[in-house]
């Protein structure tokens, strides 16, 4: 029952997954489902796991967050690409100057000294200026090149992060769906137990009424039937809770599946699921396919480009600029005589900035070392996750085979004890024990079937292959 204890509260799983928001897939679905291709749940009578995964891709808000981050990264690339183009700016200014009395007297005295006693100064006066300036950076120490490269790697990292969000979403949907299927299995088991005790209760009442049975038998089966009914009610509650958790993952605004939509029942375990996983192949595949490992690699390359970009401070910056400007007074009626032009080349080379550029370069190098260590640790962690998940598959396979045999034996024993009781050679206590053992064995078998399937989905998730599980 450990699997149920760890995985059954799907609300906790949903909250952790949605809070942990951390693209297109080369495996599984080619792209997130567009709105016009979304499936209508109102038209679905039986919802299976692959369909639920497709609906989650279209509706889960966590993926919208990841898509927005990809778009931000894409626009950052465009911003850095614009630095390669010349810049063209248009300036216009207009002002009205009303001199103070002292300033006016000073201006008039200066004008008379230059132009003669009759010279004057207009006050107030309007000034207008218009200019067109073109500038182009010819060399900046390769800062543009490596900043653009860093932005591109950041975009690729965001793409990988979105793909990893999809991977986690697939795993969460599988977890919630299997929890609901386990609840369905428990409902069926409780209904069978209730039906068994109701049948024996009816027979016990008939025997009691004709004087061949005991009242204690009637009361016993009535209590057992009530207990089975309570178990069924609990299982039904767990099923509804699991449906709510699944609906939240699917992105349904009311966190509720339509009433007519029922979940597909747990299918029998296949021979493929009983095969031994190839650990080495899965580890190698995870290193190649896991989106979070791809993201960590892009982050390393982004940090490498940032190191090169920060070296630009050691180089001069060379740019050319040209301007065409006009100035006039009184009105904005510019004429050709009001315009002039300027063209020039500028070279800027910092000689001392208090160690700023060196500190920036060293900071970038330290950030690169951090990214490399994070990448290496992530690869080790992924290998550990794959091997741990593989061991869980091994254990779940053994548990399933054991529970399958045990359920068969307990069923056979319960049937024999029931025949003995009806023949009057078996005790009521022994029948109660046999029925209780059968119910427990059936629950254990349902748990082991669900646990094995979940272990396989966990293994496919940590190995980066989970998307292919829903590509039907």
Short mmCIF file of C-alpha atoms in Angstrom, two decimals:
data_model
loop_
_atom_site.label_atom_id
_atom_site.label_comp_id
_atom_site.label_asym_id
_atom_site.label_seq_id
_atom_site.Cartn_x
_atom_site.Cartn_y
_atom_site.Cartn_z
CA UNK A 1 0.00 0.00 0.00
CA UNK A 2 3.02 2.33 -0.05
CA UNK A 3 2.29 3.37 -3.63
CA UNK A 4 -1.17 4.56 -2.66
CA UNK A 5 0.15 6.44 0.34
CA UNK A 6 2.77 8.28 -1.70
CA UNK A 7 0.79 9.03 -4.87
CA UNK A 8 -2.89 9.08 -4.07
CA UNK A 9 -3.24 12.73 -2.95
CA UNK A 10 -3.24 14.08 -6.48
CA UNK A 11 -3.98 17.63 -5.30
CA UNK A 12 -0.51 17.86 -3.77
CA UNK A 13 1.05 16.57 -6.98
CA UNK A 14 -0.90 19.09 -9.05
CA UNK A 15 0.08 22.01 -6.83
CA UNK A 16 3.77 21.08 -6.85
CA UNK A 17 3.79 20.63 -10.60
CA UNK A 18 1.93 23.84 -11.42
CA UNK A 19 4.01 25.88 -8.95
CA UNK A 20 7.26 24.43 -10.37
CA UNK A 21 7.04 26.18 -13.69
CA UNK A 22 10.43 25.84 -14.91
CA UNK A 23 9.12 23.32 -27.66
CA UNK A 24 8.29 21.80 -30.04
CA UNK A 25 9.14 18.21 -29.46
CA UNK A 26 11.37 16.12 -31.69
CA UNK A 27 9.56 13.12 -30.28
CA UNK A 28 5.91 12.66 -29.41
CA UNK A 29 3.69 15.60 -30.34
CA UNK A 30 5.25 17.84 -32.97
CA UNK A 31 3.97 21.04 -31.37
CA UNK A 32 1.57 22.29 -28.74
CA UNK A 33 -1.97 21.75 -29.91
CA UNK A 34 -3.49 24.92 -31.41
CA UNK A 35 -6.75 26.25 -30.08
CA UNK A 36 -8.68 25.32 -33.23
CA UNK A 37 -7.44 21.72 -32.87
CA UNK A 38 -8.45 21.37 -29.25
CA UNK A 39 -10.58 18.38 -28.33
CA UNK A 40 -14.09 18.98 -27.04
CA UNK A 41 -14.50 17.14 -23.76
CA UNK A 42 -18.26 17.47 -24.00
CA UNK A 43 -18.13 15.09 -26.96
CA UNK A 44 -15.94 12.51 -25.21
CA UNK A 45 -17.70 9.67 -23.41
CA UNK A 46 -14.64 7.63 -22.43
CA UNK A 47 -11.43 9.57 -21.79
CA UNK A 48 -8.20 7.64 -22.24
CA UNK A 49 -4.71 8.69 -21.19
CA UNK A 50 -3.35 9.75 -24.64
CA UNK A 51 -6.39 11.96 -25.19
CA UNK A 52 -6.03 13.47 -21.73
CA UNK A 53 -2.39 14.29 -22.51
CA UNK A 54 -3.41 16.07 -25.73
CA UNK A 55 -6.04 18.11 -23.90
CA UNK A 56 -3.49 19.06 -21.24
CA UNK A 57 -1.10 20.28 -23.94
CA UNK A 58 -3.78 22.59 -25.27
CA UNK A 59 -5.16 23.88 -21.99
CA UNK A 60 -2.63 23.71 -19.16
CA UNK A 61 -1.63 27.30 -18.17
CA UNK A 62 1.87 26.20 -17.18
CA UNK A 63 2.67 25.66 -20.86
CA UNK A 64 1.39 29.16 -21.65
CA UNK A 65 3.93 30.52 -19.18
CA UNK A 66 6.69 28.54 -20.88
CA UNK A 67 5.57 29.75 -24.30
CA UNK A 68 5.66 33.37 -23.10
CA UNK A 69 9.24 32.89 -21.88
CA UNK A 70 10.23 31.50 -25.27
CA UNK A 71 8.72 34.55 -26.94
CA UNK A 72 10.67 36.84 -24.60
CA UNK A 73 13.90 35.06 -25.51
CA UNK A 74 13.09 35.29 -29.22
CA UNK A 75 12.60 39.05 -28.97
CA UNK A 76 15.90 39.38 -27.07
CA UNK A 77 17.64 37.81 -30.08
CA UNK A 78 16.02 40.39 -32.36
CA UNK A 79 17.14 43.21 -30.08
CA UNK A 80 20.79 42.17 -30.27
CA UNK A 81 20.55 41.56 -34.02
CA UNK A 82 19.45 45.18 -34.48
CA UNK A 83 22.86 46.35 -33.22
CA UNK A 84 24.39 45.37 -36.58
CA UNK A 85 22.28 47.92 -38.43
CA UNK A 86 22.94 51.67 -38.67
CA UNK A 87 20.85 53.93 -36.49
CA UNK A 88 18.82 56.78 -37.97
CA UNK A 89 17.35 59.45 -35.67
CA UNK A 90 15.20 62.48 -36.42
CA UNK A 91 15.33 65.36 -33.92
CA UNK A 92 13.18 68.46 -33.74
CA UNK A 93 13.10 71.14 -31.10
CA UNK A 94 11.30 74.44 -30.68
CA UNK A 95 11.67 77.01 -27.93
CA UNK A 96 10.61 80.53 -27.07
CA UNK A 97 13.22 82.60 -25.25
CA UNK A 98 12.20 85.64 -23.21
CA UNK A 99 15.34 87.25 -21.77
CA UNK A 100 15.45 88.88 -18.37
CA UNK A 101 16.00 92.65 -18.31
CA UNK A 102 19.65 92.30 -17.33
CA UNK A 103 20.29 89.65 -19.97
CA UNK A 104 18.53 91.77 -22.59
CA UNK A 105 20.65 94.83 -21.77
CA UNK A 106 23.79 92.70 -21.95
CA UNK A 107 22.77 91.29 -25.34
CA UNK A 108 21.94 94.75 -26.68
CA UNK A 109 25.26 96.15 -25.51
CA UNK A 110 27.10 93.31 -27.22
CA UNK A 111 25.10 93.80 -30.45
CA UNK A 112 25.80 97.54 -30.53
CA UNK A 113 29.46 96.95 -29.91
CA UNK A 114 29.59 94.61 -32.90
CA UNK A 115 27.08 96.07 -35.34
CA UNK A 116 26.90 99.73 -34.31
CA UNK A 117 24.70 102.02 -32.18
CA UNK A 118 21.51 101.14 -34.09
CA UNK A 119 21.70 97.43 -33.53
CA UNK A 120 18.97 95.75 -31.47
CA UNK A 121 17.92 92.38 -30.08
CA UNK A 122 14.53 90.78 -30.62
CA UNK A 123 12.94 89.69 -27.39
CA UNK A 124 11.17 87.40 -26.95
CA UNK A 125 12.30 85.22 -29.86
CA UNK A 126 11.42 81.76 -31.19
CA UNK A 127 14.09 79.18 -32.05
CA UNK A 128 13.56 76.02 -34.11
CA UNK A 129 15.94 73.21 -34.93
CA UNK A 130 15.59 70.03 -36.99
CA UNK A 131 18.19 67.35 -37.64
CA UNK A 132 18.66 63.91 -39.16
CA UNK A 133 21.52 61.84 -37.71
CA UNK A 134 22.84 58.51 -38.96
CA UNK A 135 25.33 56.50 -36.88
CA UNK A 136 26.87 53.07 -37.36
CA UNK A 137 29.17 51.11 -35.08
CA UNK A 138 31.98 49.62 -37.16
CA UNK A 139 33.79 47.78 -34.37
CA UNK A 140 33.00 47.21 -30.71
CA UNK A 141 35.40 44.46 -29.68
CA UNK A 142 33.01 41.76 -30.94
CA UNK A 143 30.49 42.63 -28.24
CA UNK A 144 27.60 42.50 -30.71
CA UNK A 145 28.66 39.12 -32.05
CA UNK A 146 28.86 37.41 -28.69
CA UNK A 147 25.87 39.18 -27.15
CA UNK A 148 23.82 37.97 -30.11
CA UNK A 149 25.22 34.45 -29.64
CA UNK A 150 24.35 34.57 -25.93
CA UNK A 151 20.81 35.68 -26.78
CA UNK A 152 20.43 32.85 -29.28
CA UNK A 153 21.60 30.32 -26.72
CA UNK A 154 19.18 31.86 -24.23
CA UNK A 155 16.37 31.34 -26.75
CA UNK A 156 17.41 27.71 -27.25
CA UNK A 157 17.53 27.30 -23.48
CA UNK A 158 13.97 28.65 -23.20
CA UNK A 159 12.86 26.23 -25.92
CA UNK A 160 14.38 23.35 -23.96
CA UNK A 161 12.71 24.58 -20.77
CA UNK A 162 9.34 24.56 -22.53
CA UNK A 163 9.95 21.02 -23.72
CA UNK A 164 10.85 19.98 -20.17
CA UNK A 165 7.61 21.52 -18.96
CA UNK A 166 5.82 19.30 -21.45
CA UNK A 167 7.70 16.27 -20.12
CA UNK A 168 6.68 17.05 -16.55
CA UNK A 169 3.11 17.67 -17.67
CA UNK A 170 2.95 14.26 -19.35
CA UNK A 171 4.22 12.62 -16.17
CA UNK A 172 1.75 14.53 -13.98
CA UNK A 173 -1.20 13.64 -16.23
CA UNK A 174 -0.19 9.97 -16.17
CA UNK A 175 0.11 10.09 -12.38
CA UNK A 176 -3.33 11.67 -11.92
CA UNK A 177 -4.98 9.41 -14.49
CA UNK A 178 -3.60 6.24 -12.91
CA UNK A 179 -4.70 7.44 -9.48
CA UNK A 180 -8.24 7.76 -10.85
CA UNK A 181 -8.02 4.31 -12.47
CA UNK A 182 -6.88 2.80 -9.17
CA UNK A 183 -9.89 4.39 -7.49
CA UNK A 184 -12.12 2.79 -10.14
CA UNK A 185 -10.55 -0.58 -9.41
CA UNK A 186 -11.16 -0.12 -5.69
CA UNK A 187 -14.79 0.80 -6.38
CA UNK A 188 -15.26 -2.43 -8.33
CA UNK A 189 -13.59 -4.47 -5.57
CA UNK A 190 -15.78 -2.87 -2.88
CA UNK A 191 -18.90 -3.45 -4.98
CA UNK A 192 -17.98 -7.13 -5.41
CA UNK A 193 -17.41 -7.46 -1.65
CA UNK A 194 -20.71 -5.75 -0.94
CA UNK A 195 -22.52 -7.98 -3.45
CA UNK A 196 -20.98 -11.12 -1.92
CA UNK A 197 -22.07 -10.20 1.60
CA UNK A 198 -25.52 -9.10 0.44
CA UNK A 199 -26.02 -12.46 -1.25
CA UNK A 200 -24.96 -14.36 1.87
CA UNK A 201 -27.10 -12.03 4.00
CA UNK A 202 -30.15 -12.92 1.94
CA UNK A 203 -29.41 -16.62 2.28
CA UNK A 204 -28.78 -16.27 6.03
CA UNK A 205 -32.14 -14.51 6.48
CA UNK A 206 -33.94 -17.29 4.63
CA UNK A 207 -32.29 -19.95 6.80
CA UNK A 208 -33.05 -17.98 9.94
CA UNK A 209 -36.69 -17.58 8.98
CA UNK A 210 -37.12 -21.35 8.49
CA UNK A 211 -35.25 -22.08 11.69
CA UNK A 212 -32.10 -23.61 10.22
CA UNK A 213 -29.86 -20.58 10.64
CA UNK A 214 -28.60 -18.39 13.44
CA UNK A 215 -29.34 -14.72 14.01
CA UNK A 216 -25.62 -14.12 14.53
CA UNK A 217 -25.01 -15.13 10.90
CA UNK A 218 -27.57 -12.59 9.73
CA UNK A 219 -26.02 -9.84 11.81
CA UNK A 220 -22.52 -10.81 10.70
CA UNK A 221 -23.28 -10.53 6.99
CA UNK A 222 -25.22 -7.32 7.54
CA UNK A 223 -22.21 -5.77 9.26
CA UNK A 224 -19.90 -7.01 6.52
CA UNK A 225 -22.18 -5.61 3.81
CA UNK A 226 -22.26 -2.24 5.55
CA UNK A 227 -18.47 -2.22 5.84
CA UNK A 228 -18.16 -3.01 2.12
CA UNK A 229 -20.57 -0.21 1.34
CA UNK A 230 -18.45 2.20 3.41
CA UNK A 231 -15.35 1.12 1.48
CA UNK A 232 -17.19 1.72 -1.80
CA UNK A 233 -18.22 5.22 -0.70
CA UNK A 234 -14.62 5.99 0.26
CA UNK A 235 -13.35 4.70 -3.09
CA UNK A 236 -15.95 6.77 -4.94
CA UNK A 237 -14.81 9.86 -3.03
CA UNK A 238 -11.19 9.13 -3.96
CA UNK A 239 -12.25 8.74 -7.59
CA UNK A 240 -13.98 12.13 -7.60
CA UNK A 241 -10.95 13.72 -5.98
CA UNK A 242 -8.71 12.20 -8.64
CA UNK A 243 -11.03 13.53 -11.38
CA UNK A 244 -10.71 17.02 -9.91
CA UNK A 245 -6.92 16.79 -9.87
CA UNK A 246 -6.88 15.53 -13.45
CA UNK A 247 -9.23 18.31 -14.58
CA UNK A 248 -6.88 20.89 -13.06
CA UNK A 249 -3.97 19.44 -15.04
CA UNK A 250 -6.05 19.52 -18.21
CA UNK A 251 -6.52 23.25 -17.72
CA UNK A 252 -10.30 23.16 -17.26
CA UNK A 253 -11.37 26.49 -15.78
CA UNK A 254 -13.81 24.95 -13.29
CA UNK A 255 -11.41 22.06 -12.44
CA UNK A 256 -14.24 19.68 -13.27
CA UNK A 257 -14.59 16.98 -15.91
CA UNK A 258 -18.00 16.83 -17.64
CA UNK A 259 -20.39 14.49 -15.88
CA UNK A 260 -20.83 12.25 -18.92
CA UNK A 261 -17.08 11.81 -19.34
CA UNK A 262 -15.84 8.70 -17.61
CA UNK A 263 -12.27 7.50 -17.50
CA UNK A 264 -11.07 4.41 -19.29
CA UNK A 265 -10.58 1.43 -17.02
CA UNK A 266 -7.14 0.11 -16.19
CA UNK A 267 -6.10 -2.23 -18.98
CA UNK A 268 -4.33 -5.55 -18.27
CA UNK A 269 -0.55 -5.53 -17.91
CA UNK A 270 1.14 -6.41 -21.18
CA UNK A 271 4.08 -8.74 -21.75
CA UNK A 272 6.11 -5.71 -22.80
CA UNK A 273 5.60 -4.16 -19.37
CA UNK A 274 7.02 -7.32 -17.79
CA UNK A 275 10.22 -7.13 -19.82
CA UNK A 276 13.49 -6.07 -18.17
CA UNK A 277 14.42 -2.43 -18.98
CA UNK A 278 17.77 -1.87 -20.70
CA UNK A 279 19.41 0.40 -18.14
CA UNK A 280 22.48 1.36 -20.17
CA UNK A 281 20.46 2.28 -23.22
CA UNK A 282 18.03 4.32 -21.14
CA UNK A 283 20.83 6.26 -19.43
CA UNK A 284 22.46 7.06 -22.78
CA UNK A 285 19.09 8.02 -24.21
CA UNK A 286 18.32 10.28 -21.26
CA UNK A 287 21.60 12.15 -21.74
CA UNK A 288 20.59 12.71 -25.33
CA UNK A 289 16.85 13.34 -24.97
CA UNK A 290 16.23 14.98 -21.59
CA UNK A 291 15.20 18.61 -22.28
CA UNK A 292 16.58 19.85 -18.95
CA UNK A 293 20.02 18.49 -19.89
CA UNK A 294 19.74 20.23 -23.24
CA UNK A 295 18.79 23.38 -21.39
CA UNK A 296 21.84 23.14 -19.11
CA UNK A 297 24.08 22.68 -22.18
CA UNK A 298 22.61 25.78 -23.85
CA UNK A 299 23.14 27.69 -20.61
CA UNK A 300 26.82 26.72 -20.69
CA UNK A 301 27.14 27.97 -24.25
CA UNK A 302 25.30 31.13 -23.31
CA UNK A 303 27.77 31.70 -20.46
CA UNK A 304 30.70 31.08 -22.84
CA UNK A 305 29.37 33.71 -25.23
CA UNK A 306 28.89 36.11 -22.32
CA UNK A 307 32.55 35.67 -21.33
CA UNK A 308 33.62 36.68 -24.85
CA UNK A 309 31.18 39.59 -24.85
CA UNK A 310 32.63 40.93 -21.61
CA UNK A 311 36.11 41.00 -23.22
CA UNK A 312 34.86 43.78 -25.48
CA UNK A 313 35.74 46.31 -22.80
CA UNK A 314 39.43 45.67 -23.55
CA UNK A 315 39.01 46.86 -27.15
CA UNK A 316 38.31 50.26 -28.71
CA UNK A 317 34.95 51.18 -30.19
CA UNK A 318 34.89 52.69 -33.68
CA UNK A 319 31.81 54.31 -35.17
CA UNK A 320 30.86 56.72 -37.94
CA UNK A 321 28.18 59.39 -37.75
CA UNK A 322 26.66 61.88 -40.16
CA UNK A 323 24.09 64.57 -39.49
CA UNK A 324 22.08 67.04 -41.50
CA UNK A 325 20.68 69.82 -39.30
CA UNK A 326 18.83 73.10 -39.73
CA UNK A 327 18.26 76.07 -37.41
CA UNK A 328 15.90 79.01 -37.79
CA UNK A 329 14.15 81.69 -35.78
CA UNK A 330 10.71 83.24 -35.82
CA UNK A 331 8.90 80.38 -37.62
CA UNK A 332 9.36 76.79 -38.76
CA UNK A 333 9.68 77.68 -42.41
CA UNK A 334 13.13 76.10 -42.95
CA UNK A 335 14.98 77.06 -46.10
CA UNK A 336 18.06 75.54 -47.75
CA UNK A 337 20.30 78.19 -46.24
CA UNK A 338 19.26 77.04 -42.73
CA UNK A 339 20.82 73.58 -43.16
CA UNK A 340 24.33 72.24 -42.68
CA UNK A 341 25.87 68.79 -42.41
CA UNK A 342 28.50 66.99 -40.42
CA UNK A 343 30.28 63.69 -40.99
CA UNK A 344 32.89 62.10 -38.77
CA UNK A 345 34.46 58.97 -37.36
CA UNK A 346 34.81 58.34 -33.64
CA UNK A 347 37.23 56.08 -31.79
CA UNK A 348 36.77 55.46 -28.08
CA UNK A 349 39.27 53.50 -26.05
CA UNK A 350 38.97 53.29 -22.31
CA UNK A 351 42.28 53.68 -20.49
CA UNK A 352 41.02 53.30 -16.93
CA UNK A 353 37.62 52.56 -15.39
CA UNK A 354 38.58 51.45 -11.91
CA UNK A 355 38.82 47.78 -12.91
CA UNK A 356 35.21 47.69 -14.15
CA UNK A 357 35.78 45.67 -17.33
CA UNK A 358 38.14 43.22 -15.66
CA UNK A 359 35.61 42.60 -12.89
CA UNK A 360 32.82 42.07 -15.44
CA UNK A 361 35.00 39.61 -17.36
CA UNK A 362 35.93 37.67 -14.23
CA UNK A 363 32.30 37.59 -13.13
CA UNK A 364 31.31 36.10 -16.48
CA UNK A 365 34.06 33.47 -16.19
CA UNK A 366 32.82 32.50 -12.74
CA UNK A 367 29.28 32.27 -14.09
CA UNK A 368 30.58 29.96 -16.83
CA UNK A 369 32.23 27.68 -14.26
CA UNK A 370 28.97 27.57 -12.34
CA UNK A 371 27.00 26.64 -15.47
CA UNK A 372 29.48 23.87 -16.30
CA UNK A 373 29.23 22.40 -12.83
CA UNK A 374 25.43 22.58 -12.91
CA UNK A 375 25.44 20.78 -16.27
CA UNK A 376 27.78 18.05 -15.01
CA UNK A 377 25.76 17.60 -11.82
CA UNK A 378 22.56 17.41 -13.87
CA UNK A 379 23.98 14.60 -16.02
CA UNK A 380 24.91 12.63 -12.91
CA UNK A 381 21.49 13.28 -11.39
CA UNK A 382 19.71 12.12 -14.55
CA UNK A 383 21.70 8.88 -14.59
CA UNK A 384 20.75 8.37 -10.94
CA UNK A 385 17.08 9.05 -11.70
CA UNK A 386 17.05 6.54 -14.55
CA UNK A 387 18.70 3.82 -12.49
CA UNK A 388 16.40 4.48 -9.53
CA UNK A 389 13.33 4.38 -11.78
CA UNK A 390 14.59 1.15 -13.31
CA UNK A 391 14.89 -0.45 -9.89
CA UNK A 392 11.31 0.61 -9.15
CA UNK A 393 10.18 -1.12 -12.34
CA UNK A 394 12.02 -4.28 -11.30
CA UNK A 395 10.40 -4.18 -7.87
CA UNK A 396 6.93 -3.44 -9.28
CA UNK A 397 7.23 -6.35 -11.72
CA UNK A 398 8.08 -8.77 -8.92
CA UNK A 399 5.27 -7.39 -6.75
CA UNK A 400 2.77 -7.78 -9.58
CA UNK A 401 3.68 -11.41 -10.27
CA UNK A 402 3.48 -12.19 -6.56
CA UNK A 403 0.16 -10.39 -6.10
CA UNK A 404 -1.27 -12.05 -9.21
CA UNK A 405 -0.48 -15.53 -7.89
CA UNK A 406 -1.64 -14.61 -4.40
CA UNK A 407 -4.97 -13.26 -5.67
CA UNK A 408 -5.57 -16.49 -7.62
CA UNK A 409 -4.82 -18.65 -4.59
CA UNK A 410 -6.91 -16.53 -2.23
CA UNK A 411 -9.84 -16.58 -4.67
CA UNK A 412 -9.64 -20.37 -4.84
CA UNK A 413 -9.46 -20.63 -1.06
CA UNK A 414 -12.42 -18.28 -0.54
CA UNK A 415 -14.56 -20.31 -2.95
CA UNK A 416 -13.70 -23.55 -1.09
CA UNK A 417 -14.43 -22.02 2.32
CA UNK A 418 -17.74 -20.65 1.01
CA UNK A 419 -18.78 -24.12 -0.18
CA UNK A 420 -17.78 -25.61 3.17
CA UNK A 421 -19.81 -22.97 5.04
CA UNK A 422 -22.89 -23.57 2.92
CA UNK A 423 -22.47 -27.31 3.44
CA UNK A 424 -22.39 -26.76 7.19
CA UNK A 425 -18.85 -28.02 7.69
CA UNK A 426 -17.10 -24.64 7.70
CA UNK A 427 -17.17 -21.90 10.31
CA UNK A 428 -18.46 -18.35 9.83
CA UNK A 429 -15.20 -16.99 11.23
CA UNK A 430 -13.22 -18.85 8.59
CA UNK A 431 -15.47 -17.50 5.83
CA UNK A 432 -15.07 -13.94 7.11
CA UNK A 433 -11.30 -14.35 7.10
CA UNK A 434 -11.29 -15.83 3.61
CA UNK A 435 -13.43 -12.99 2.21
CA UNK A 436 -11.30 -10.37 3.96
CA UNK A 437 -8.15 -11.98 2.54
CA UNK A 438 -9.67 -12.00 -0.94
CA UNK A 439 -10.58 -8.32 -0.75
CA UNK A 440 -7.09 -7.43 0.44
CA UNK A 441 -5.50 -9.55 -2.28
CA UNK A 442 -7.63 -7.90 -4.97
CA UNK A 443 -6.73 -4.44 -3.67
CA UNK A 444 -3.08 -5.44 -3.57
CA UNK A 445 -3.27 -6.69 -7.15
CA UNK A 446 -4.91 -3.45 -8.32
CA UNK A 447 -2.24 -1.41 -6.53
CA UNK A 448 0.56 -3.50 -8.01
CA UNK A 449 -0.87 -3.18 -11.54
CA UNK A 450 -1.15 0.56 -11.16
CA UNK A 451 2.25 0.85 -9.51
CA UNK A 452 3.94 -1.06 -12.32
CA UNK A 453 2.37 1.12 -14.99
CA UNK A 454 3.27 4.25 -13.04
CA UNK A 455 6.83 2.99 -12.62
CA UNK A 456 7.09 2.62 -16.39
CA UNK A 457 5.78 6.15 -16.96
CA UNK A 458 8.26 7.47 -14.39
CA UNK A 459 11.06 5.62 -16.17
CA UNK A 460 9.98 6.98 -19.54
CA UNK A 461 9.83 10.47 -18.06
CA UNK A 462 13.30 10.43 -16.54
CA UNK A 463 14.70 8.87 -19.72
CA UNK A 464 13.08 11.55 -21.90
CA UNK A 465 10.88 9.09 -23.82
CA UNK A 466 7.50 9.77 -22.21
CA UNK A 467 6.06 11.81 -25.09
CA UNK A 468 6.16 8.76 -27.35
CA UNK A 469 3.89 6.94 -24.89
CA UNK A 470 1.01 9.25 -25.87
CA UNK A 471 1.70 9.47 -29.60
CA UNK A 472 -1.20 7.31 -30.77
#
